[in-house]
């Protein structure tokens, strides 16, 4: 479903991803963990086409995402091509990024109407279902700014799902929330993980959540995967010393 | 004083018409300026260097040359080159539109740049086209930040309209001078002008404040029509309203 092939990403002289290879299967839930600055967000942003690769190729469903075919060659993708591949991907951001100029319902219907070409009724129906799913069916006419962080983030999840992506990217979606609001958001995501087959790439420091929903954990350090495996193995019996110290540090934080 | 008031009463009709001319020139000039401000401001952010370059050149040219000279060019110089604009008022509207449109372009650009990057990224993640991002997400947030600097420009525009009297248009200033000629009351005549211009400026400001309040309420912030009757602080740098404008957008 998702394939990184020798992907290099640099910011100036800072090499963030150094010939990274990894893949995620259709329907798989993969959690990326690792210390700050290890490149987790960068990976998600590359997939969302918010950043460009400096080397290598990113594929989604076998189609190059970072590049397009011109003849037999791969050349960097242009905006028009990006729009055809980007529709497979949805993202939820740490800071929600809801649109303050739109009510809750419009946040969830505008893109389906204008981008997917849904009729208003269809988009509203779908949005209401999704907002019910995230527990906000009674807030559709409010402004996002009048909601708590946890509620805003749940709207953002509904908004991303309304585009029916094949891959959902979740970048520390509870990090900006007050502790008492985290559980609601994670429960919504657990629901979605259980009731759909959507492929998920998750970056989180919520280790219990990662354990519950993931099929596989990737431990990153300095833009490389230092260890990967099933959650039970990584959390109970990490092999790599870097993973052990990282997990110990995260657990101590709580 | 008595003769002044009598004369003022006698020429009330002319003065009323003159106020209308002044308001008309201001409003039409402002509308043209607004349209040009958006066109130039958006083009100045284009991906293409050539487009950006052309927009910047136009902006810098009309900001960098005097409105007075621009107006005289349209009114006196163009006909010499064999191109006559049908009316003096139209000349003025075009000159106001170009000049204030150039300043307004900087307001538009500044306000768009002030919208957080996260909003662009949210729109990209929903696979909107560049046009949709701008229309659905960015501009509805940016335009609130444009209103206060636009208000400054509008008042500046109003205060530039006495130039009309130099190209034979019977505007408010022209009628004020007629009043002075008829009564010999220089101080009173010009005091009268000051008061009327001030009232006009205040009305424009009230309208813009109302617009801003409505816009803010639609974004779910600000207290509706509260604070409507406050006067905007003067812009100490004159017409620099565009620079870094729209900070709060
Ligand atoms: N836009 C940018 N410009 C310059 N450097 C950047 C940019 N974005 C990320 N970086 C750098 O890339 C590296 C990886 O950043 P990234 O955000 O991917 O890390 P992360 O694993 O998500 O960390 P965290 O857990 O703190 O979110 C860091 O060194 C960061 O400073
Ligand atoms: Mg990060």
Short mmCIF file of C-alpha atoms and ligand atoms in Angstrom, two decimals:
data_model
loop_
_atom_site.label_atom_id
_atom_site.label_comp_id
_atom_site.label_asym_id
_atom_site.label_seq_id
_atom_site.Cartn_x
_atom_site.Cartn_y
_atom_site.Cartn_z
CA UNK A 1 0.00 0.00 0.00
CA UNK A 2 2.67 2.44 1.10
CA UNK A 3 6.26 1.95 0.05
CA UNK A 4 9.31 4.07 0.80
CA UNK A 5 12.22 3.23 -1.46
CA UNK A 6 15.61 4.65 -0.58
CA UNK A 7 13.95 7.88 0.49
CA UNK A 8 16.26 10.75 1.36
CA UNK A 9 15.00 13.94 2.97
CA UNK A 10 17.24 16.84 3.90
CA UNK A 11 16.55 20.21 5.44
CA UNK A 12 19.61 22.20 4.45
CA UNK A 13 22.55 20.13 5.60
CA UNK A 14 20.42 18.25 8.13
CA UNK A 15 19.81 14.77 6.73
CA UNK A 16 16.51 13.75 8.27
CA UNK A 17 15.79 10.56 6.33
CA UNK A 18 18.77 8.65 5.05
CA UNK A 19 17.90 6.12 2.34
CA UNK A 20 14.84 4.93 4.21
CA UNK A 21 13.11 1.72 3.09
CA UNK A 22 9.87 0.49 4.55
CA UNK A 23 6.43 -0.60 3.50
CA UNK A 24 2.97 -0.78 4.97
CA UNK A 25 0.43 -3.31 3.75
CA UNK A 26 -3.19 -2.61 2.86
CA UNK A 27 -5.24 -2.37 6.05
CA UNK A 28 -2.21 -2.49 8.28
CA UNK A 29 -1.84 -0.21 11.33
CA UNK A 30 1.71 0.86 11.83
CA UNK A 31 2.91 3.06 14.65
CA UNK A 32 6.11 5.05 14.33
CA UNK A 33 7.89 5.71 17.60
CA UNK A 34 11.21 7.30 18.33
CA UNK A 35 12.84 10.27 19.97
CA UNK A 36 12.10 13.86 18.99
CA UNK A 37 13.68 14.79 15.70
CA UNK A 38 13.97 11.22 14.47
CA UNK A 39 11.91 12.02 11.38
CA UNK A 40 8.46 10.61 12.20
CA UNK A 41 6.52 13.74 11.27
CA UNK A 42 8.64 14.15 8.17
CA UNK A 43 7.59 10.70 6.96
CA UNK A 44 3.91 11.53 7.34
CA UNK A 45 4.36 14.92 5.71
CA UNK A 46 6.10 13.32 2.74
CA UNK A 47 3.14 10.98 2.37
CA UNK A 48 0.72 13.90 2.57
CA UNK A 49 2.83 15.63 -0.12
CA UNK A 50 3.48 18.54 2.23
CA UNK A 51 7.20 17.96 1.73
CA UNK A 52 9.21 16.84 -1.28
CA UNK A 53 11.75 14.02 -1.25
CA UNK A 54 15.38 14.78 -2.04
CA UNK A 55 16.03 11.22 -3.18
CA UNK A 56 14.28 7.90 -3.64
CA UNK A 57 10.60 7.37 -4.39
CA UNK A 58 7.45 7.10 -2.27
CA UNK A 59 4.74 4.79 -3.67
CA UNK A 60 1.09 4.50 -2.71
CA UNK A 61 -0.81 1.53 -4.13
CA UNK A 62 2.06 0.96 -6.52
CA UNK A 63 1.75 4.45 -7.91
CA UNK A 64 4.66 6.80 -7.32
CA UNK A 65 3.55 9.64 -5.08
CA UNK A 66 6.60 11.84 -5.12
CA UNK A 67 7.19 11.33 -8.81
CA UNK A 68 5.27 10.84 -12.01
CA UNK A 69 6.12 8.83 -15.09
CA UNK A 70 7.20 10.74 -18.12
CA UNK A 71 7.89 8.18 -20.81
CA UNK A 72 9.85 5.52 -18.99
CA UNK A 73 11.40 7.96 -16.56
CA UNK A 74 10.28 9.13 -13.15
CA UNK A 75 10.33 12.90 -12.78
CA UNK A 76 9.30 14.95 -9.74
CA UNK A 77 5.52 15.20 -9.55
CA UNK A 78 3.75 18.41 -10.51
CA UNK A 79 0.71 19.81 -8.72
CA UNK A 80 -1.83 18.34 -11.12
CA UNK A 81 -0.38 14.86 -10.72
CA UNK A 82 -0.16 15.27 -6.97
CA UNK A 83 -3.88 15.93 -6.82
CA UNK A 84 -4.60 12.55 -8.40
CA UNK A 85 -2.52 10.64 -5.86
CA UNK A 86 -3.19 12.81 -2.82
CA UNK A 87 -6.85 11.76 -2.77
CA UNK A 88 -5.81 8.38 -1.38
CA UNK A 89 -4.36 9.97 1.74
CA UNK A 90 -5.86 11.78 4.69
CA UNK A 91 -4.13 13.38 7.61
CA UNK A 92 -4.98 14.50 11.13
CA UNK A 93 -2.63 17.08 12.56
CA UNK A 94 -1.31 17.66 16.04
CA UNK A 95 -2.87 21.14 16.09
CA UNK A 96 -6.14 20.03 14.39
CA UNK A 97 -5.90 22.68 11.62
CA UNK A 98 -9.66 23.10 11.49
CA UNK A 99 -10.89 26.00 9.39
CA UNK A 100 -12.14 28.74 11.74
CA UNK A 101 -14.15 30.38 8.95
CA UNK A 102 -16.45 27.36 8.75
CA UNK A 103 -18.86 25.83 11.20
CA UNK A 104 -18.19 22.28 12.34
CA UNK A 105 -20.46 20.78 9.70
CA UNK A 106 -18.92 22.84 6.89
CA UNK A 107 -15.45 21.78 7.94
CA UNK A 108 -16.55 18.25 7.16
CA UNK A 109 -18.65 18.91 4.04
CA UNK A 110 -16.76 21.56 2.06
CA UNK A 111 -14.01 19.35 0.69
CA UNK A 112 -16.33 16.45 -0.19
CA UNK A 113 -18.58 18.89 -2.05
CA UNK A 114 -15.89 20.83 -3.88
CA UNK A 115 -13.17 18.24 -4.24
CA UNK A 116 -15.09 14.98 -4.56
CA UNK A 117 -18.07 16.59 -6.24
CA UNK A 118 -20.65 15.19 -3.83
CA UNK A 119 -24.07 16.78 -3.74
CA UNK A 120 -24.78 18.93 -0.72
CA UNK A 121 -27.30 16.44 0.72
CA UNK A 122 -24.94 13.54 0.28
CA UNK A 123 -22.06 15.40 1.88
CA UNK A 124 -24.20 16.54 4.79
CA UNK A 125 -25.53 13.01 5.34
CA UNK A 126 -22.08 11.58 5.38
CA UNK A 127 -20.73 14.36 7.59
CA UNK A 128 -23.51 13.87 10.11
CA UNK A 129 -22.81 10.17 10.29
CA UNK A 130 -19.13 10.82 10.85
CA UNK A 131 -19.77 13.50 13.43
CA UNK A 132 -22.08 11.08 15.25
CA UNK A 133 -19.34 8.52 15.10
CA UNK A 134 -16.90 10.89 16.82
CA UNK A 135 -19.56 11.89 19.34
CA UNK A 136 -20.23 15.40 18.08
CA UNK A 137 -23.51 15.00 16.25
CA UNK A 138 -24.99 17.73 18.43
CA UNK A 139 -22.30 20.30 17.63
CA UNK A 140 -22.64 20.61 13.90
CA UNK A 141 -23.65 24.27 13.92
CA UNK A 142 -20.99 25.50 16.30
CA UNK A 143 -17.79 27.29 15.46
CA UNK A 144 -14.69 25.16 15.91
CA UNK A 145 -13.27 27.78 18.28
CA UNK A 146 -16.11 27.17 20.71
CA UNK A 147 -15.13 23.51 21.10
CA UNK A 148 -12.58 21.98 23.44
CA UNK A 149 -9.32 20.74 21.95
CA UNK A 150 -10.47 17.17 22.17
CA UNK A 151 -13.69 17.98 20.36
CA UNK A 152 -11.83 19.93 17.70
CA UNK A 153 -9.55 17.01 17.13
CA UNK A 154 -12.51 14.68 16.74
CA UNK A 155 -13.98 17.03 14.14
CA UNK A 156 -10.63 16.92 12.38
CA UNK A 157 -10.79 13.12 12.35
CA UNK A 158 -14.30 13.25 10.86
CA UNK A 159 -13.11 15.78 8.31
CA UNK A 160 -10.26 13.54 7.19
CA UNK A 161 -12.50 10.47 6.99
CA UNK A 162 -15.12 12.33 4.96
CA UNK A 163 -12.67 12.28 2.05
CA UNK A 164 -12.65 8.47 2.21
CA UNK A 165 -8.91 8.08 2.09
CA UNK A 166 -7.25 4.68 1.81
CA UNK A 167 -4.49 5.72 4.18
CA UNK A 168 -4.99 7.78 7.33
CA UNK A 169 -2.02 9.60 8.81
CA UNK A 170 -2.19 10.53 12.50
CA UNK A 171 0.60 12.76 13.77
CA UNK A 172 0.58 12.99 17.57
CA UNK A 173 -3.10 13.78 17.46
CA UNK A 174 -3.41 13.90 21.25
CA UNK A 175 -0.20 15.75 22.09
CA UNK A 176 -1.80 19.17 22.13
CA UNK A 177 -4.67 18.08 24.38
CA UNK A 178 -5.22 18.38 28.09
CA UNK A 179 -4.78 14.95 29.69
CA UNK A 180 -8.44 14.49 30.49
CA UNK A 181 -9.42 14.95 26.83
CA UNK A 182 -7.01 12.40 25.42
CA UNK A 183 -9.10 9.32 26.15
CA UNK A 184 -12.11 10.45 24.09
CA UNK A 185 -9.99 11.00 21.02
CA UNK A 186 -8.16 7.72 21.39
CA UNK A 187 -11.44 5.86 21.86
CA UNK A 188 -12.75 7.32 18.63
CA UNK A 189 -9.62 6.15 16.87
CA UNK A 190 -9.92 2.69 18.43
CA UNK A 191 -13.48 2.53 17.08
CA UNK A 192 -12.34 3.51 13.62
CA UNK A 193 -9.52 1.01 13.71
CA UNK A 194 -11.97 -1.71 14.66
CA UNK A 195 -14.84 -0.84 12.34
CA UNK A 196 -12.91 -0.06 9.15
CA UNK A 197 -10.08 -1.51 7.12
CA UNK A 198 -8.38 1.80 6.53
CA UNK A 199 -4.60 1.70 6.51
CA UNK A 200 -3.13 3.76 9.35
CA UNK A 201 0.24 5.32 9.97
CA UNK A 202 0.33 6.56 13.52
CA UNK A 203 2.83 8.70 15.35
CA UNK A 204 2.08 8.76 19.06
CA UNK A 205 3.56 8.72 22.51
CA UNK A 206 0.50 6.92 23.86
CA UNK A 207 2.08 3.52 24.14
CA UNK A 208 -0.99 1.68 25.39
CA UNK A 209 -2.97 2.98 22.43
CA UNK A 210 -0.18 1.99 20.06
CA UNK A 211 -0.20 -1.45 21.56
CA UNK A 212 -3.97 -1.78 21.19
CA UNK A 213 -4.37 -0.70 17.59
CA UNK A 214 -1.08 -1.45 15.84
CA UNK A 215 -0.08 -4.51 13.90
CA UNK A 216 3.50 -3.37 13.84
CA UNK A 217 5.75 -0.83 15.54
CA UNK A 218 8.63 0.91 13.82
CA UNK A 219 11.25 2.38 16.10
CA UNK A 220 13.07 5.28 14.51
CA UNK A 221 16.25 6.99 15.42
CA UNK A 222 17.99 9.63 13.34
CA UNK A 223 15.91 8.89 10.27
CA UNK A 224 16.53 5.14 10.30
CA UNK A 225 14.50 2.21 11.55
CA UNK A 226 16.46 0.69 14.39
CA UNK A 227 13.93 -1.96 15.30
CA UNK A 228 10.54 -3.17 14.17
CA UNK A 229 8.11 -5.84 15.18
CA UNK A 230 4.77 -6.65 16.71
CA UNK A 231 3.70 -4.42 19.58
CA UNK A 232 4.01 -7.13 22.20
CA UNK A 233 7.54 -7.84 21.26
CA UNK A 234 8.66 -4.23 20.97
CA UNK A 235 7.05 -3.12 24.20
CA UNK A 236 7.72 -6.18 26.35
CA UNK A 237 10.95 -7.36 24.96
CA UNK A 238 12.78 -4.72 22.93
CA UNK A 239 16.05 -5.97 21.53
CA UNK A 240 17.79 -2.81 20.57
CA UNK A 241 19.36 -0.73 23.28
CA UNK A 242 18.09 2.48 21.70
CA UNK A 243 14.51 1.16 21.88
CA UNK A 244 14.93 0.19 25.51
CA UNK A 245 16.17 3.60 26.60
CA UNK A 246 13.51 5.35 24.55
CA UNK A 247 10.66 3.31 26.01
CA UNK A 248 12.01 3.74 29.50
CA UNK A 249 12.12 7.50 28.99
CA UNK A 250 8.56 7.60 27.64
CA UNK A 251 7.20 5.49 30.48
CA UNK A 252 8.92 7.65 33.08
CA UNK A 253 7.25 10.74 31.63
CA UNK A 254 3.82 9.46 32.58
CA UNK B 1 -21.65 85.18 9.52
CA UNK B 2 -25.22 86.00 8.58
CA UNK B 3 -24.40 86.40 4.91
CA UNK B 4 -22.37 83.18 5.09
CA UNK B 5 -25.32 81.23 6.45
CA UNK B 6 -27.67 82.79 3.90
CA UNK B 7 -25.31 81.89 1.09
CA UNK B 8 -24.89 78.40 2.52
CA UNK B 9 -28.66 78.01 2.50
CA UNK B 10 -28.93 79.34 -1.04
CA UNK B 11 -26.31 76.95 -2.38
CA UNK B 12 -27.54 73.95 -0.38
CA UNK B 13 -28.61 72.25 -3.59
CA UNK B 14 -25.20 72.69 -5.21
CA UNK B 15 -23.43 71.59 -2.07
CA UNK B 16 -25.59 68.50 -1.77
CA UNK B 17 -24.80 67.61 -5.36
CA UNK B 18 -21.10 68.28 -4.70
CA UNK B 19 -21.12 65.95 -1.69
CA UNK B 20 -22.67 63.29 -3.90
CA UNK B 21 -19.91 63.80 -6.48
CA UNK B 22 -17.25 63.46 -3.78
CA UNK B 23 -18.88 60.33 -2.37
CA UNK B 24 -19.36 58.91 -5.85
CA UNK B 25 -15.71 59.43 -6.75
CA UNK B 26 -14.65 57.91 -3.45
CA UNK B 27 -16.89 54.86 -3.70
CA UNK B 28 -16.24 54.16 -7.38
CA UNK B 29 -12.51 54.72 -6.92
CA UNK B 30 -12.56 52.41 -3.92
CA UNK B 31 -14.40 49.68 -5.82
CA UNK B 32 -11.92 49.81 -8.68
CA UNK B 33 -9.06 49.92 -6.17
CA UNK B 34 -10.48 46.90 -4.35
CA UNK B 35 -10.72 44.86 -7.54
CA UNK B 36 -7.20 45.84 -8.60
CA UNK B 37 -5.89 45.22 -5.08
CA UNK B 38 -7.10 41.61 -5.18
CA UNK B 39 -5.89 41.01 -8.72
CA UNK B 40 -2.45 42.55 -8.14
CA UNK B 41 -2.12 41.15 -4.61
CA UNK B 42 -2.87 37.61 -5.77
CA UNK B 43 -0.68 37.87 -8.86
CA UNK B 44 2.16 39.15 -6.67
CA UNK B 45 2.08 35.76 -4.94
CA UNK B 46 2.10 33.76 -8.15
CA UNK B 47 4.31 30.70 -8.55
CA UNK B 48 5.60 32.15 -11.81
CA UNK B 49 8.41 34.64 -11.61
CA UNK B 50 7.26 36.54 -14.69
CA UNK B 51 3.73 37.04 -13.33
CA UNK B 52 5.10 38.10 -9.97
CA UNK B 53 7.50 40.47 -11.67
CA UNK B 54 4.79 42.15 -13.72
CA UNK B 55 2.50 42.54 -10.71
CA UNK B 56 5.30 43.97 -8.58
CA UNK B 57 6.27 46.43 -11.29
CA UNK B 58 2.72 47.71 -11.58
CA UNK B 59 2.38 47.96 -7.80
CA UNK B 60 5.68 49.78 -7.35
CA UNK B 61 4.98 52.10 -10.26
CA UNK B 62 1.62 53.30 -9.00
CA UNK B 63 2.79 53.51 -5.42
CA UNK B 64 5.97 55.25 -6.38
CA UNK B 65 4.47 58.03 -8.47
CA UNK B 66 2.27 60.83 -7.25
CA UNK B 67 -1.48 60.53 -7.48
CA UNK B 68 -1.57 64.16 -8.52
CA UNK B 69 0.69 63.49 -11.49
CA UNK B 70 -1.15 60.29 -12.40
CA UNK B 71 -4.43 62.19 -12.49
CA UNK B 72 -3.00 64.98 -14.61
CA UNK B 73 -1.54 62.40 -16.93
CA UNK B 74 -4.92 60.83 -17.50
CA UNK B 75 -6.70 64.15 -17.82
CA UNK B 76 -4.24 66.42 -19.61
CA UNK B 77 -1.54 64.25 -21.20
CA UNK B 78 -3.52 61.34 -22.64
CA UNK B 79 -5.71 63.58 -24.86
CA UNK B 80 -2.54 65.12 -26.29
CA UNK B 81 -1.51 61.61 -27.30
CA UNK B 82 -4.90 61.24 -28.98
CA UNK B 83 -6.69 59.26 -26.31
CA UNK B 84 -9.49 60.99 -24.49
CA UNK B 85 -11.24 59.57 -21.46
CA UNK B 86 -14.87 60.56 -21.71
CA UNK B 87 -15.29 62.40 -18.41
CA UNK B 88 -13.15 64.08 -15.81
CA UNK B 89 -14.84 62.05 -13.08
CA UNK B 90 -13.95 58.83 -14.87
CA UNK B 91 -10.33 60.01 -15.11
CA UNK B 92 -10.31 60.52 -11.37
CA UNK B 93 -11.91 57.16 -10.64
CA UNK B 94 -9.29 55.42 -12.77
CA UNK B 95 -6.44 57.34 -11.13
CA UNK B 96 -7.77 56.62 -7.64
CA UNK B 97 -8.32 52.98 -8.54
CA UNK B 98 -4.80 52.48 -9.87
CA UNK B 99 -3.07 54.38 -7.09
CA UNK B 100 -5.00 52.97 -4.16
CA UNK B 101 -5.26 49.57 -5.82
CA UNK B 102 -1.46 49.41 -5.72
CA UNK B 103 -1.45 50.16 -2.00
CA UNK B 104 -4.34 47.77 -1.48
CA UNK B 105 -2.43 44.99 -3.25
CA UNK B 106 0.11 45.12 -0.45
CA UNK B 107 -2.70 44.87 2.08
CA UNK B 108 -4.10 41.80 0.32
CA UNK B 109 -0.70 40.17 0.07
CA UNK B 110 0.15 40.89 3.70
CA UNK B 111 -3.17 39.58 5.00
CA UNK B 112 -2.89 36.38 2.95
CA UNK B 113 0.64 35.80 4.22
CA UNK B 114 -0.61 36.27 7.77
CA UNK B 115 -2.90 33.22 7.56
CA UNK B 116 -1.07 30.41 9.37
CA UNK B 117 0.71 27.81 7.26
CA UNK B 118 -1.29 25.12 9.08
CA UNK B 119 -4.43 26.34 7.28
CA UNK B 120 -2.80 25.82 3.89
CA UNK B 121 -1.66 22.39 4.92
CA UNK B 122 -5.11 21.47 6.20
CA UNK B 123 -6.50 22.42 2.79
CA UNK B 124 -3.82 20.46 0.94
CA UNK B 125 -4.55 17.41 3.07
CA UNK B 126 -8.15 17.62 1.84
CA UNK B 127 -6.81 17.67 -1.71
CA UNK B 128 -8.20 21.09 -2.59
CA UNK B 129 -6.90 22.80 -5.72
CA UNK B 130 -4.85 25.94 -5.32
CA UNK B 131 -7.91 27.97 -6.25
CA UNK B 132 -10.14 26.16 -3.76
CA UNK B 133 -7.59 26.62 -0.98
CA UNK B 134 -7.61 30.33 -1.63
CA UNK B 135 -11.36 30.72 -2.05
CA UNK B 136 -12.66 28.37 0.64
CA UNK B 137 -10.01 28.59 3.33
CA UNK B 138 -7.48 31.39 3.02
CA UNK B 139 -9.37 34.43 1.76
CA UNK B 140 -12.33 34.01 4.15
CA UNK B 141 -9.80 34.24 6.97
CA UNK B 142 -7.53 36.82 5.41
CA UNK B 143 -10.08 39.47 4.52
CA UNK B 144 -10.83 40.35 8.12
CA UNK B 145 -7.25 41.43 8.50
CA UNK B 146 -7.62 43.58 5.41
CA UNK B 147 -10.51 45.66 6.72
CA UNK B 148 -8.63 48.04 9.08
CA UNK B 149 -5.89 48.87 6.55
CA UNK B 150 -8.51 49.13 3.80
CA UNK B 151 -10.38 51.57 6.00
CA UNK B 152 -7.24 53.69 6.27
CA UNK B 153 -6.89 53.66 2.51
CA UNK B 154 -10.54 54.54 2.05
CA UNK B 155 -10.16 57.61 4.25
CA UNK B 156 -6.98 58.54 2.39
CA UNK B 157 -8.88 58.20 -0.85
CA UNK B 158 -11.66 60.42 0.40
CA UNK B 159 -9.09 63.00 1.42
CA UNK B 160 -7.55 62.86 -2.04
CA UNK B 161 -10.80 63.74 -3.78
CA UNK B 162 -10.22 67.52 -3.65
CA UNK B 163 -7.93 66.84 -6.60
CA UNK B 164 -11.20 66.59 -8.54
CA UNK B 165 -11.62 70.35 -8.30
CA UNK B 166 -8.33 70.73 -10.21
CA UNK B 167 -9.75 68.89 -13.21
CA UNK B 168 -12.99 70.91 -13.39
CA UNK B 169 -15.22 68.56 -11.42
CA UNK B 170 -17.66 70.35 -9.11
CA UNK B 171 -16.83 68.35 -5.99
CA UNK B 172 -17.16 69.37 -2.37
CA UNK B 173 -13.93 71.37 -2.35
CA UNK B 174 -14.95 73.18 -5.51
CA UNK B 175 -18.24 74.21 -3.91
CA UNK B 176 -16.39 75.29 -0.77
CA UNK B 177 -14.31 77.60 -2.89
CA UNK B 178 -17.41 78.93 -4.59
CA UNK B 179 -18.81 79.64 -1.14
CA UNK B 180 -15.68 81.51 -0.19
CA UNK B 181 -15.72 83.53 -3.38
CA UNK B 182 -19.35 84.46 -2.86
CA UNK B 183 -19.05 85.45 0.81
CA UNK B 184 -15.40 86.41 1.28
CA UNK B 185 -15.46 84.27 4.44
CA UNK B 186 -12.25 82.25 3.98
CA UNK B 187 -12.05 80.80 7.49
CA UNK B 188 -15.70 79.82 7.67
CA UNK B 189 -15.73 78.31 4.20
CA UNK B 190 -12.76 76.11 4.88
CA UNK B 191 -14.05 75.26 8.35
CA UNK B 192 -17.24 74.12 6.67
CA UNK B 193 -15.19 71.88 4.36
CA UNK B 194 -13.25 70.41 7.26
CA UNK B 195 -16.44 69.51 9.07
CA UNK B 196 -18.13 67.91 6.08
CA UNK B 197 -15.04 65.86 5.14
CA UNK B 198 -14.73 64.75 8.75
CA UNK B 199 -18.35 63.64 8.88
CA UNK B 200 -17.96 61.72 5.63
CA UNK B 201 -14.79 60.04 6.89
CA UNK B 202 -16.54 59.12 10.12
CA UNK B 203 -19.45 57.56 8.28
CA UNK B 204 -17.07 55.47 6.16
CA UNK B 205 -15.23 54.38 9.30
CA UNK B 206 -18.46 53.34 11.01
CA UNK B 207 -19.42 51.27 7.99
CA UNK B 208 -16.03 49.58 7.88
CA UNK B 209 -16.11 48.88 11.62
CA UNK B 210 -19.52 47.28 11.22
CA UNK B 211 -18.17 45.15 8.40
CA UNK B 212 -15.25 44.08 10.55
CA UNK B 213 -17.51 43.13 13.45
CA UNK B 214 -19.71 41.04 11.21
CA UNK B 215 -16.68 39.36 9.69
CA UNK B 216 -15.24 38.57 13.10
CA UNK B 217 -18.51 37.17 14.37
CA UNK B 218 -18.54 34.82 11.39
CA UNK B 219 -15.16 33.49 12.46
CA UNK B 220 -16.57 32.91 15.92
CA UNK B 221 -14.57 35.63 17.60
CA UNK B 222 -15.06 39.24 18.58
CA UNK B 223 -18.10 40.75 20.21
CA UNK B 224 -20.50 41.47 17.39
CA UNK B 225 -21.25 45.13 16.92
CA UNK B 226 -19.58 46.24 20.11
CA UNK B 227 -16.91 48.89 19.72
CA UNK B 228 -18.51 50.15 16.59
CA UNK B 229 -18.27 53.81 17.48
CA UNK B 230 -14.60 54.00 18.10
CA UNK B 231 -12.53 56.02 15.67
CA UNK B 232 -9.59 54.28 14.10
CA UNK B 233 -6.27 55.61 15.28
CA UNK B 234 -4.58 57.67 12.64
CA UNK B 235 -1.98 55.89 10.58
CA UNK B 236 1.19 57.72 11.65
CA UNK B 237 3.16 56.75 8.54
CA UNK B 238 0.55 58.11 6.18
CA UNK B 239 -0.21 55.65 3.43
CA UNK B 240 1.85 52.72 4.64
CA UNK B 241 -1.24 50.75 5.55
CA UNK B 242 -0.16 47.78 3.48
CA UNK B 243 3.10 46.90 5.16
CA UNK B 244 2.69 43.91 7.41
CA UNK B 245 -1.01 44.49 7.55
CA UNK B 246 -3.51 41.99 8.78
CA UNK B 247 -1.47 40.70 11.65
CA UNK B 248 -4.44 39.41 13.53
CA UNK B 249 -5.95 37.43 10.69
N1 LIG C 1 10.49 22.61 7.83
C1 LIG C 1 11.66 22.22 8.39
N2 LIG C 1 12.77 22.95 8.19
C2 LIG C 1 13.96 22.57 8.73
N3 LIG C 1 14.14 21.47 9.47
C3 LIG C 1 13.06 20.71 9.70
C4 LIG C 1 11.77 21.03 9.17
N4 LIG C 1 10.90 20.09 9.57
C5 LIG C 1 11.62 19.21 10.30
N5 LIG C 1 12.91 19.57 10.39
C6 LIG C 1 13.98 18.82 11.08
O1 LIG C 1 13.89 17.48 10.68
C7 LIG C 1 14.17 16.63 11.77
C8 LIG C 1 13.05 15.64 11.94
O2 LIG C 1 11.89 16.33 12.31
P1 LIG C 1 10.50 15.62 12.54
O3 LIG C 1 9.53 16.68 12.81
O4 LIG C 1 10.23 14.69 11.42
O5 LIG C 1 10.80 14.78 13.85
P2 LIG C 1 9.79 13.98 14.76
O6 LIG C 1 10.33 12.60 14.81
O7 LIG C 1 8.41 14.16 14.27
O8 LIG C 1 10.00 14.68 16.16
P3 LIG C 1 8.93 15.03 17.31
O9 LIG C 1 8.76 13.77 18.10
O10 LIG C 1 9.59 16.10 18.08
O11 LIG C 1 7.67 15.48 16.63
C9 LIG C 1 14.42 17.52 12.98
O12 LIG C 1 15.81 17.66 13.14
C10 LIG C 1 13.80 18.82 12.58
O13 LIG C 1 14.49 19.89 13.16
MG1 LIG C 2 6.67 15.10 15.04
#
